[in-house]
mmCIF file of C-alpha atoms in Angstrom:
data_model
loop_
_atom_site.group_PDB
_atom_site.id
_atom_site.type_symbol
_atom_site.label_atom_id
_atom_site.label_comp_id
_atom_site.label_asym_id
_atom_site.label_seq_id
_atom_site.Cartn_x
_atom_site.Cartn_y
_atom_site.Cartn_z
ATOM 1 C CA UNK A 17 -73.733 -126.812 161.063
ATOM 2 C CA UNK A 18 -70.543 -126.020 159.136
ATOM 3 C CA UNK A 19 -68.470 -128.383 156.968
ATOM 4 C CA UNK A 20 -65.399 -127.298 158.920
ATOM 5 C CA UNK A 21 -67.059 -128.452 162.097
ATOM 6 C CA UNK A 22 -67.975 -131.836 160.679
ATOM 7 C CA UNK A 23 -64.437 -132.257 159.222
ATOM 8 C CA UNK A 24 -63.066 -131.360 162.681
ATOM 9 C CA UNK A 25 -65.248 -134.109 164.295
ATOM 10 C CA UNK A 26 -64.199 -136.771 161.760
ATOM 11 C CA UNK A 27 -60.495 -135.930 161.944
ATOM 12 C CA UNK A 28 -60.441 -136.019 165.784
ATOM 13 C CA UNK A 29 -62.293 -139.331 165.679
ATOM 14 C CA UNK A 30 -59.779 -140.732 163.207
ATOM 15 C CA UNK A 31 -56.620 -139.371 164.965
ATOM 16 C CA UNK A 32 -58.120 -139.675 168.545
ATOM 17 C CA UNK A 33 -56.230 -136.511 169.347
ATOM 18 C CA UNK A 34 -57.071 -132.843 169.020
ATOM 19 C CA UNK A 35 -53.458 -131.859 168.456
ATOM 20 C CA UNK A 36 -52.896 -134.495 165.823
ATOM 21 C CA UNK A 37 -56.144 -133.454 164.137
ATOM 22 C CA UNK A 38 -55.155 -129.806 164.229
ATOM 23 C CA UNK A 39 -51.889 -130.610 162.476
ATOM 24 C CA UNK A 40 -53.791 -132.488 159.756
ATOM 25 C CA UNK A 41 -56.294 -129.666 159.157
ATOM 26 C CA UNK A 42 -53.645 -126.870 159.420
ATOM 27 C CA UNK A 43 -55.406 -125.040 162.252
ATOM 28 C CA UNK A 44 -54.580 -124.267 165.904
ATOM 29 C CA UNK A 45 -55.756 -126.465 168.725
ATOM 30 C CA UNK A 46 -57.944 -123.751 170.206
ATOM 31 C CA UNK A 47 -59.607 -123.179 166.811
ATOM 32 C CA UNK A 48 -60.316 -126.855 166.424
ATOM 33 C CA UNK A 49 -61.595 -127.252 169.904
ATOM 34 C CA UNK A 50 -63.903 -124.291 169.280
ATOM 35 C CA UNK A 51 -65.284 -126.016 166.171
ATOM 36 C CA UNK A 52 -65.957 -129.167 168.032
ATOM 37 C CA UNK A 53 -67.694 -127.463 170.953
ATOM 38 C CA UNK A 54 -69.864 -125.464 168.570
ATOM 39 C CA UNK A 55 -70.912 -128.668 166.787
ATOM 40 C CA UNK A 56 -71.675 -130.383 170.081
ATOM 41 C CA UNK A 57 -73.658 -127.383 171.172
ATOM 42 C CA UNK A 58 -75.749 -127.391 168.047
ATOM 43 C CA UNK A 59 -76.424 -131.194 168.243
ATOM 44 C CA UNK A 60 -77.026 -130.949 172.020
ATOM 45 C CA UNK A 61 -74.828 -133.903 172.824
ATOM 46 C CA UNK A 62 -71.246 -134.759 173.675
ATOM 47 C CA UNK A 63 -69.442 -136.494 170.825
ATOM 48 C CA UNK A 64 -66.182 -137.416 172.709
ATOM 49 C CA UNK A 65 -64.918 -138.213 176.112
ATOM 50 C CA UNK A 66 -61.278 -137.604 177.090
ATOM 51 C CA UNK A 67 -59.349 -140.667 178.288
ATOM 52 C CA UNK A 68 -55.728 -141.173 179.112
ATOM 53 C CA UNK A 69 -55.377 -142.871 175.720
ATOM 54 C CA UNK A 70 -56.926 -139.945 173.831
ATOM 55 C CA UNK A 71 -60.258 -138.871 172.563
ATOM 56 C CA UNK A 72 -62.915 -141.557 172.508
ATOM 57 C CA UNK A 73 -66.282 -141.406 170.738
ATOM 58 C CA UNK A 74 -69.369 -141.514 172.870
ATOM 59 C CA UNK A 75 -72.238 -143.740 171.780
ATOM 60 C CA UNK A 76 -73.828 -140.637 170.278
ATOM 61 C CA UNK A 77 -70.516 -139.863 168.469
ATOM 62 C CA UNK A 78 -70.393 -143.402 167.058
ATOM 63 C CA UNK A 79 -74.017 -143.082 165.762
ATOM 64 C CA UNK A 80 -73.291 -139.707 164.152
ATOM 65 C CA UNK A 81 -69.952 -140.601 162.530
ATOM 66 C CA UNK A 82 -71.271 -142.575 159.415
ATOM 67 C CA UNK A 83 -73.764 -139.758 158.719
ATOM 68 C CA UNK A 84 -70.985 -137.203 158.934
ATOM 69 C CA UNK A 85 -68.851 -139.347 156.609
ATOM 70 C CA UNK A 86 -71.533 -139.586 154.026
ATOM 71 C CA UNK A 87 -72.178 -135.796 154.179
ATOM 72 C CA UNK A 88 -68.495 -134.989 153.573
ATOM 73 C CA UNK A 89 -68.235 -137.532 150.814
ATOM 74 C CA UNK A 90 -71.353 -136.234 149.135
ATOM 75 C CA UNK A 91 -70.021 -132.619 149.240
ATOM 76 C CA UNK A 92 -66.678 -133.810 147.866
ATOM 77 C CA UNK A 93 -68.452 -135.521 144.951
ATOM 78 C CA UNK A 94 -70.487 -132.358 144.404
ATOM 79 C CA UNK A 95 -67.287 -130.256 144.196
ATOM 80 C CA UNK A 96 -65.855 -132.748 141.712
ATOM 81 C CA UNK A 97 -68.945 -132.763 139.658
ATOM 82 C CA UNK A 98 -68.821 -128.898 139.439
ATOM 83 C CA UNK A 99 -65.210 -129.066 138.452
ATOM 84 C CA UNK A 100 -65.976 -131.548 135.693
ATOM 85 C CA UNK A 101 -68.724 -129.390 134.418
ATOM 86 C CA UNK A 102 -66.458 -126.347 134.452
ATOM 87 C CA UNK A 103 -63.799 -128.159 132.622
ATOM 88 C CA UNK A 104 -66.290 -129.692 130.088
ATOM 89 C CA UNK A 105 -65.673 -133.354 131.125
ATOM 90 C CA UNK A 106 -69.268 -134.025 131.788
ATOM 91 C CA UNK A 107 -72.571 -132.431 130.872
ATOM 92 C CA UNK A 108 -74.991 -132.298 128.052
ATOM 93 C CA UNK A 109 -74.697 -130.828 124.464
ATOM 94 C CA UNK A 110 -77.739 -130.342 122.293
ATOM 95 C CA UNK A 111 -76.842 -130.272 118.588
ATOM 96 C CA UNK A 112 -78.993 -129.533 115.548
ATOM 97 C CA UNK A 113 -77.786 -130.513 112.075
ATOM 98 C CA UNK A 114 -79.029 -130.395 108.546
ATOM 99 C CA UNK A 115 -79.810 -133.960 107.158
ATOM 100 C CA UNK A 116 -76.601 -134.305 105.066
ATOM 101 C CA UNK A 117 -74.425 -133.134 107.955
ATOM 102 C CA UNK A 118 -76.238 -135.377 110.369
ATOM 103 C CA UNK A 119 -75.975 -138.475 108.203
ATOM 104 C CA UNK A 120 -72.500 -138.074 106.530
ATOM 105 C CA UNK A 121 -70.448 -135.748 108.666
ATOM 106 C CA UNK A 122 -71.528 -136.212 112.380
ATOM 107 C CA UNK A 123 -70.848 -139.976 112.743
ATOM 108 C CA UNK A 124 -67.081 -139.649 112.566
ATOM 109 C CA UNK A 125 -67.118 -136.194 114.158
ATOM 110 C CA UNK A 126 -69.073 -137.425 117.202
ATOM 111 C CA UNK A 127 -66.873 -140.518 117.561
ATOM 112 C CA UNK A 128 -63.879 -138.258 117.881
ATOM 113 C CA UNK A 129 -65.652 -135.876 120.162
ATOM 114 C CA UNK A 130 -66.656 -138.708 122.584
ATOM 115 C CA UNK A 131 -63.033 -139.825 122.658
ATOM 116 C CA UNK A 132 -62.228 -136.523 124.283
ATOM 117 C CA UNK A 133 -65.527 -136.195 126.188
ATOM 118 C CA UNK A 134 -66.616 -139.673 127.087
ATOM 119 C CA UNK A 135 -69.006 -138.626 129.873
ATOM 120 C CA UNK A 136 -70.929 -135.997 127.884
ATOM 121 C CA UNK A 137 -74.548 -136.757 127.049
ATOM 122 C CA UNK A 138 -75.042 -135.767 123.384
ATOM 123 C CA UNK A 139 -78.530 -135.020 121.864
ATOM 124 C CA UNK A 140 -78.714 -134.537 118.134
ATOM 125 C CA UNK A 141 -81.824 -133.275 116.227
ATOM 126 C CA UNK A 142 -82.034 -133.279 112.511
ATOM 127 C CA UNK A 143 -83.908 -130.801 110.287
ATOM 128 C CA UNK A 144 -83.514 -128.570 107.320
ATOM 129 C CA UNK A 145 -81.185 -125.552 107.901
ATOM 130 C CA UNK A 146 -84.213 -123.292 108.379
ATOM 131 C CA UNK A 147 -85.692 -125.723 110.930
ATOM 132 C CA UNK A 148 -82.408 -125.954 112.861
ATOM 133 C CA UNK A 149 -82.136 -122.148 112.918
ATOM 134 C CA UNK A 150 -85.556 -122.015 114.605
ATOM 135 C CA UNK A 151 -84.385 -124.705 117.103
ATOM 136 C CA UNK A 152 -81.356 -122.443 117.987
ATOM 137 C CA UNK A 153 -83.524 -119.404 118.246
ATOM 138 C CA UNK A 154 -85.959 -121.238 120.659
ATOM 139 C CA UNK A 155 -82.912 -122.568 122.547
ATOM 140 C CA UNK A 156 -84.001 -126.141 121.864
ATOM 141 C CA UNK A 157 -80.485 -126.817 120.729
ATOM 142 C CA UNK A 158 -77.295 -125.086 121.819
ATOM 143 C CA UNK A 159 -75.497 -125.271 118.509
ATOM 144 C CA UNK A 160 -76.749 -125.737 114.896
ATOM 145 C CA UNK A 161 -74.633 -127.118 112.003
ATOM 146 C CA UNK A 162 -76.267 -125.877 108.862
ATOM 147 C CA UNK A 163 -75.621 -123.946 105.595
ATOM 148 C CA UNK A 164 -75.106 -120.251 106.091
ATOM 149 C CA UNK A 165 -78.284 -118.479 107.236
ATOM 150 C CA UNK A 166 -77.791 -114.867 108.371
ATOM 151 C CA UNK A 167 -79.946 -113.786 111.318
ATOM 152 C CA UNK A 168 -79.417 -110.914 113.680
ATOM 153 C CA UNK A 169 -79.994 -113.013 116.772
ATOM 154 C CA UNK A 170 -77.295 -115.597 116.072
ATOM 155 C CA UNK A 171 -73.560 -115.727 115.656
ATOM 156 C CA UNK A 172 -72.163 -117.730 112.781
ATOM 157 C CA UNK A 173 -68.837 -119.629 112.833
ATOM 158 C CA UNK A 174 -67.530 -120.862 109.459
ATOM 159 C CA UNK A 175 -66.616 -124.556 109.431
ATOM 160 C CA UNK A 176 -66.125 -125.746 105.870
ATOM 161 C CA UNK A 177 -67.497 -125.463 102.297
ATOM 162 C CA UNK A 178 -69.527 -128.375 100.997
ATOM 163 C CA UNK A 179 -69.187 -128.772 97.237
ATOM 164 C CA UNK A 180 -72.089 -129.870 95.096
ATOM 165 C CA UNK A 181 -70.757 -132.465 92.533
ATOM 166 C CA UNK A 182 -72.211 -134.276 89.505
ATOM 167 C CA UNK A 183 -72.072 -137.973 89.987
ATOM 168 C CA UNK A 184 -72.770 -140.819 87.541
ATOM 169 C CA UNK A 185 -72.666 -144.601 87.426
ATOM 170 C CA UNK A 186 -69.104 -145.992 86.679
ATOM 171 C CA UNK A 187 -70.497 -147.454 83.487
ATOM 172 C CA UNK A 188 -72.115 -144.151 82.350
ATOM 173 C CA UNK A 189 -70.920 -142.557 79.110
ATOM 174 C CA UNK A 190 -69.609 -139.610 81.112
ATOM 175 C CA UNK A 191 -67.547 -141.696 83.541
ATOM 176 C CA UNK A 192 -64.489 -141.758 81.329
ATOM 177 C CA UNK A 193 -64.453 -138.094 80.591
ATOM 178 C CA UNK A 194 -62.613 -135.490 82.614
ATOM 179 C CA UNK A 195 -65.157 -132.851 81.712
ATOM 180 C CA UNK A 196 -68.349 -132.589 79.663
ATOM 181 C CA UNK A 197 -70.082 -129.623 78.130
ATOM 182 C CA UNK A 198 -73.268 -128.535 79.687
ATOM 183 C CA UNK A 199 -75.489 -129.245 76.619
ATOM 184 C CA UNK A 200 -74.683 -132.900 76.980
ATOM 185 C CA UNK A 201 -76.886 -132.960 80.071
ATOM 186 C CA UNK A 202 -79.952 -132.455 77.933
ATOM 187 C CA UNK A 203 -79.878 -136.074 76.945
ATOM 188 C CA UNK A 204 -79.681 -137.343 80.531
ATOM 189 C CA UNK A 205 -82.219 -138.347 83.182
ATOM 190 C CA UNK A 206 -81.807 -136.114 86.163
ATOM 191 C CA UNK A 207 -82.455 -137.398 89.654
ATOM 192 C CA UNK A 208 -83.513 -134.791 92.247
ATOM 193 C CA UNK A 209 -84.168 -135.204 95.934
ATOM 194 C CA UNK A 210 -86.199 -133.433 98.570
ATOM 195 C CA UNK A 211 -88.047 -130.574 96.826
ATOM 196 C CA UNK A 212 -87.899 -128.683 100.185
ATOM 197 C CA UNK A 213 -84.111 -128.721 100.375
ATOM 198 C CA UNK A 214 -81.622 -126.143 99.169
ATOM 199 C CA UNK A 215 -79.945 -128.778 97.039
ATOM 200 C CA UNK A 216 -83.146 -129.065 94.946
ATOM 201 C CA UNK A 217 -83.215 -125.295 94.502
ATOM 202 C CA UNK A 218 -79.545 -125.138 93.496
ATOM 203 C CA UNK A 219 -79.758 -127.999 90.964
ATOM 204 C CA UNK A 220 -83.002 -126.542 89.410
ATOM 205 C CA UNK A 221 -81.386 -123.065 89.216
ATOM 206 C CA UNK A 222 -78.329 -124.533 87.498
ATOM 207 C CA UNK A 223 -80.273 -126.069 84.679
ATOM 208 C CA UNK A 224 -82.510 -123.094 84.395
ATOM 209 C CA UNK A 225 -79.492 -120.682 84.026
ATOM 210 C CA UNK A 226 -77.649 -123.029 81.654
ATOM 211 C CA UNK A 227 -80.764 -123.181 79.422
ATOM 212 C CA UNK A 228 -80.792 -126.947 79.533
ATOM 213 C CA UNK A 229 -83.785 -129.224 79.987
ATOM 214 C CA UNK A 230 -82.998 -132.771 80.992
ATOM 215 C CA UNK A 231 -84.573 -135.635 79.012
ATOM 216 C CA UNK A 232 -86.401 -136.720 82.143
ATOM 217 C CA UNK A 233 -86.571 -136.147 85.806
ATOM 218 C CA UNK A 234 -86.991 -138.408 88.830
ATOM 219 C CA UNK A 235 -87.743 -136.947 92.130
ATOM 220 C CA UNK A 236 -86.945 -138.682 95.466
ATOM 221 C CA UNK A 237 -87.179 -137.606 99.060
ATOM 222 C CA UNK A 238 -83.697 -138.266 100.407
ATOM 223 C CA UNK A 239 -80.025 -138.396 99.463
ATOM 224 C CA UNK A 240 -79.495 -142.096 100.139
ATOM 225 C CA UNK A 241 -82.217 -143.101 97.749
ATOM 226 C CA UNK A 242 -80.802 -140.740 95.131
ATOM 227 C CA UNK A 243 -77.374 -142.265 95.467
ATOM 228 C CA UNK A 244 -78.786 -145.770 95.046
ATOM 229 C CA UNK A 245 -80.655 -144.733 91.872
ATOM 230 C CA UNK A 246 -77.432 -143.418 90.435
ATOM 231 C CA UNK A 247 -75.492 -146.504 91.448
ATOM 232 C CA UNK A 248 -78.018 -148.551 89.587
ATOM 233 C CA UNK A 249 -77.680 -146.472 86.377
ATOM 234 C CA UNK A 250 -81.083 -144.839 86.589
ATOM 235 C CA UNK A 251 -79.842 -141.359 86.035
ATOM 236 C CA UNK A 252 -77.341 -138.688 87.136
ATOM 237 C CA UNK A 253 -77.504 -136.342 90.133
ATOM 238 C CA UNK A 254 -75.955 -133.320 91.765
ATOM 239 C CA UNK A 255 -75.078 -134.286 95.286
ATOM 240 C CA UNK A 256 -73.125 -132.846 98.216
ATOM 241 C CA UNK A 257 -69.530 -134.141 98.250
ATOM 242 C CA UNK A 258 -69.804 -135.154 101.861
ATOM 243 C CA UNK A 259 -72.634 -137.487 100.948
ATOM 244 C CA UNK A 260 -70.716 -139.290 98.202
ATOM 245 C CA UNK A 261 -67.076 -139.185 99.190
ATOM 246 C CA UNK A 262 -67.125 -142.809 100.301
ATOM 247 C CA UNK A 263 -68.743 -144.029 97.044
ATOM 248 C CA UNK A 264 -66.304 -141.930 95.004
ATOM 249 C CA UNK A 265 -63.361 -143.425 96.872
ATOM 250 C CA UNK A 266 -64.705 -146.961 96.358
ATOM 251 C CA UNK A 267 -65.479 -146.370 92.707
ATOM 252 C CA UNK A 268 -69.214 -147.096 92.894
ATOM 253 C CA UNK A 269 -69.786 -143.518 91.676
ATOM 254 C CA UNK A 270 -67.821 -141.193 89.430
ATOM 255 C CA UNK A 271 -67.562 -137.358 89.645
ATOM 256 C CA UNK A 272 -67.823 -135.469 86.404
ATOM 257 C CA UNK A 273 -66.801 -131.805 85.965
ATOM 258 C CA UNK A 274 -68.713 -129.467 83.581
ATOM 259 C CA UNK A 275 -66.585 -127.301 81.326
ATOM 260 C CA UNK A 276 -66.854 -123.679 82.097
ATOM 261 C CA UNK A 277 -68.807 -124.089 85.349
ATOM 262 C CA UNK A 278 -67.251 -124.070 88.756
ATOM 263 C CA UNK A 279 -68.755 -126.401 91.354
ATOM 264 C CA UNK A 280 -71.246 -124.782 93.569
ATOM 265 C CA UNK A 281 -69.933 -124.495 97.181
ATOM 266 C CA UNK A 282 -72.139 -124.031 100.181
ATOM 267 C CA UNK A 283 -70.565 -122.588 103.378
ATOM 268 C CA UNK A 284 -71.395 -124.809 106.355
ATOM 269 C CA UNK A 285 -71.425 -122.972 109.619
ATOM 270 C CA UNK A 286 -72.091 -123.363 113.336
ATOM 271 C CA UNK A 287 -75.006 -121.203 114.617
ATOM 272 C CA UNK A 288 -75.716 -120.203 118.231
ATOM 273 C CA UNK A 289 -77.772 -117.633 119.846
ATOM 274 C CA UNK A 290 -75.883 -114.444 120.650
ATOM 275 C CA UNK A 291 -77.349 -114.260 124.171
ATOM 276 C CA UNK A 292 -77.320 -117.953 124.945
ATOM 277 C CA UNK A 293 -75.128 -119.509 127.749
ATOM 278 C CA UNK A 294 -73.568 -122.674 126.290
ATOM 279 C CA UNK A 295 -70.920 -125.070 127.533
ATOM 280 C CA UNK A 296 -67.997 -123.463 125.825
ATOM 281 C CA UNK A 297 -65.496 -126.345 126.253
ATOM 282 C CA UNK A 298 -68.023 -128.764 124.694
ATOM 283 C CA UNK A 299 -68.901 -126.509 121.771
ATOM 284 C CA UNK A 300 -65.288 -125.843 121.056
ATOM 285 C CA UNK A 301 -64.533 -129.591 121.205
ATOM 286 C CA UNK A 302 -67.271 -130.374 118.733
ATOM 287 C CA UNK A 303 -66.218 -127.619 116.318
ATOM 288 C CA UNK A 304 -62.530 -128.759 116.551
ATOM 289 C CA UNK A 305 -63.720 -132.258 115.586
ATOM 290 C CA UNK A 306 -65.673 -130.979 112.637
ATOM 291 C CA UNK A 307 -62.620 -128.963 111.407
ATOM 292 C CA UNK A 308 -60.336 -131.991 111.843
ATOM 293 C CA UNK A 309 -62.725 -134.093 109.663
ATOM 294 C CA UNK A 310 -62.675 -131.415 106.990
ATOM 295 C CA UNK A 311 -58.799 -131.237 107.028
ATOM 296 C CA UNK A 312 -58.647 -135.050 106.544
ATOM 297 C CA UNK A 313 -60.944 -135.071 103.530
#
């Protein structure tokens, strides 16, 4: 049974005329009559009887008509679904992201993304950059937003650079200074977070290379807890700018520059497997939202 045969049946039933139906379907009358006869032959019944007032459905034709209508409607919906998938208007996107990106960058980015792709199902998995890389390699996520991690099996698209900044309480002695000298840090209590993260490694390396040993160290397991400790005056911390930009804007934290030291900048990239098939429109839409967020910072 062909779709063209079913459409011929439904159009004749609606128009009650083979010639009128042929005009609607842009086919010749003989071609349309042939489609109808082939359908009747396959079904083993007559679907119409000819009357002076036109083509009239038989009892069998009336019984078959709603099923034919549902079949055509279902196929039309299927075609529309495929077009939406092809155009990126529906579908699913699996995203992996490092903790700071997932917490401080993705909320606004995903809100903008969903304004453009409201029917897309988003799944976000959070892990350290190395863990997200593994998710990409195992195709458990389609795109990973992480610090730069070279790997021969993935492609890397630069997104932005996240700056690591020194932040203090607004009442701290450094808060009124444009810059400080590195040796002044020796008298401070340093707050570190997540020993397994690259931020911990970068901060520890900075003090080691500067030859400075902080007066004391407090270790926490996440960025939010670290921010709260600094906000309560319990120490100072090096944190990603994306994690503290709201607090800096509100004045609950202050950024302090260190004389002679440029801020550490970490390239943030989008990773995907070289051989993976991904929904290109959705990925492009997500990356465009990330870049827009960066431009507005």
